[in-house]
Amino acid sequence: MDFEFTEEQKMIQELAREFAEREIAPIAAKLDETGEFPHETVKKMGELGLMGLQVAPEYGGAGADPISYVLAVKEISKVDASHGVIMSVNNSLVCYGIETFGTEEQKKKFLTPLASGQALGAYALTEPQAGSDASNLRCSAKREGDVYIINGTKAWVTSGPVADYIILFAVTDPSKGHKGITAFIIDTHQPGFKVGKIEPKLGIRASHTSEIHFENYRVPVENRLGEEGQGFKIAMTILDMGRIGIAAQAWGIAEAAYEASVRYATQREAFGQPIFYHEAIMFMIADMATRIEATKLLTLQAAYKKMKGERVTKYSSMAKVFAAETAMWVTTKAIQVHGGMGYSKELPIERYFRDAKITEIYEGTSEIQRLVIGRQILKELEAGLI
Ligand code: CAA
């Protein structure tokens, strides 16, 4: 792996960092408090190309590579993880899915507004009874001539209440298990679509998450993504990319907590010297830095492999589980370094801690990531690679 970033990668990282510091930092605490969705800043991110970073310019995107994408998600998440997940879901669960599996017409019709920030996307796989066991779906799609009739409920949909287009996974043939699942692009402005319960959440409070309901929703056949029965593999392939985005989000949260801890520990004095020089604190900070460095390398490696066109299932799960657990660990220690101030809402440390937790849960829990990694190891053994 080449550790030098290209000029373009550095420029995109700088663009995201500068935007986050100028536009998001002043409102992040308030958004966390009110739980208001940041329509304006998300729209501006779209205008800057941050909502469709990897999408080809002919479909309204920035045409950037996965490394630039990871660096940009990290910078945005470092300032506010809510913006980070809105961006990550739109980029890697929605735009990537449509660009990879969509027809030319679908790309023209849906990608262009999604990538340029005129529309917002969501990804609806999970159902109340199907979280980790993602193929156990009930939401149904029955074909009637040129349309499919959709009925059912999806749960925990990031941007569900505000999305214009949603990639939906529904059962077209219940007798075929995961091979009976099909993907569709849903226009939420059509009849039969309803936003359900909005989740009151511990963290990433400015990102809105909800149930969504379909009641005899009619989706034209031309909005089917891929072939009938391909839906589960499409869902998993998209998540391989999505998990790299969440790893970058977790990296950003961890970096924010770490840098705040270094600053605080070198200023705050106890027993006659800055607390940084007490081994108990210095070692915590050394461990934070080391884990973040490993997170960075795993996340960039997954992005690099994606850029080279390799299958990244194992590497994106490794990056995601390690980054998520690092974010949780670092933010926990960051509160400890800050003492009472870390527990207070006067500083963003407790927000980083609350925001970090979700990275161990969504787009596959840490347990699911280990399952995915374990299964890939068994495949390598079967293939004689171990
Ligand atoms: N790429 C391509 N194909 C894949 C794949 C991948 N990464 N993973 C599995 N497949 C294929 C398999 O090869 C298999 O194909 P064949 O039938 O042809 O052999 C098929 O899919 C079924 O695979 P499994 O037998 O491994 O399926 P499983 O039922 O055991 O499930 C799982 C595997 C890894 C547990 C999967 O269900 C999973 O990832 N669960 C977690 C789901 C998840 O991450 N949900 C989060 C949703 S998004 C979200 O969080 C909300 C949000 O808005 C951010």
GROMACS .gro file of C-alpha atoms in nm, residues 377-385:
model
    9
  377ILE     CA    1  -1.118  -1.727   0.723
  378LEU     CA    2  -1.287  -2.066   0.680
  379LYS     CA    3  -1.318  -2.000   0.306
  380GLU     CA    4  -0.946  -1.922   0.291
  381LEU     CA    5  -0.875  -2.250   0.472
  382GLU     CA    6  -1.096  -2.442   0.226
  383ALA     CA    7  -0.918  -2.273  -0.063
  384GLY     CA    8  -0.581  -2.389   0.073
  385LEU     CA    9  -0.466  -2.035   0.150
   0.00000   0.00000   0.00000
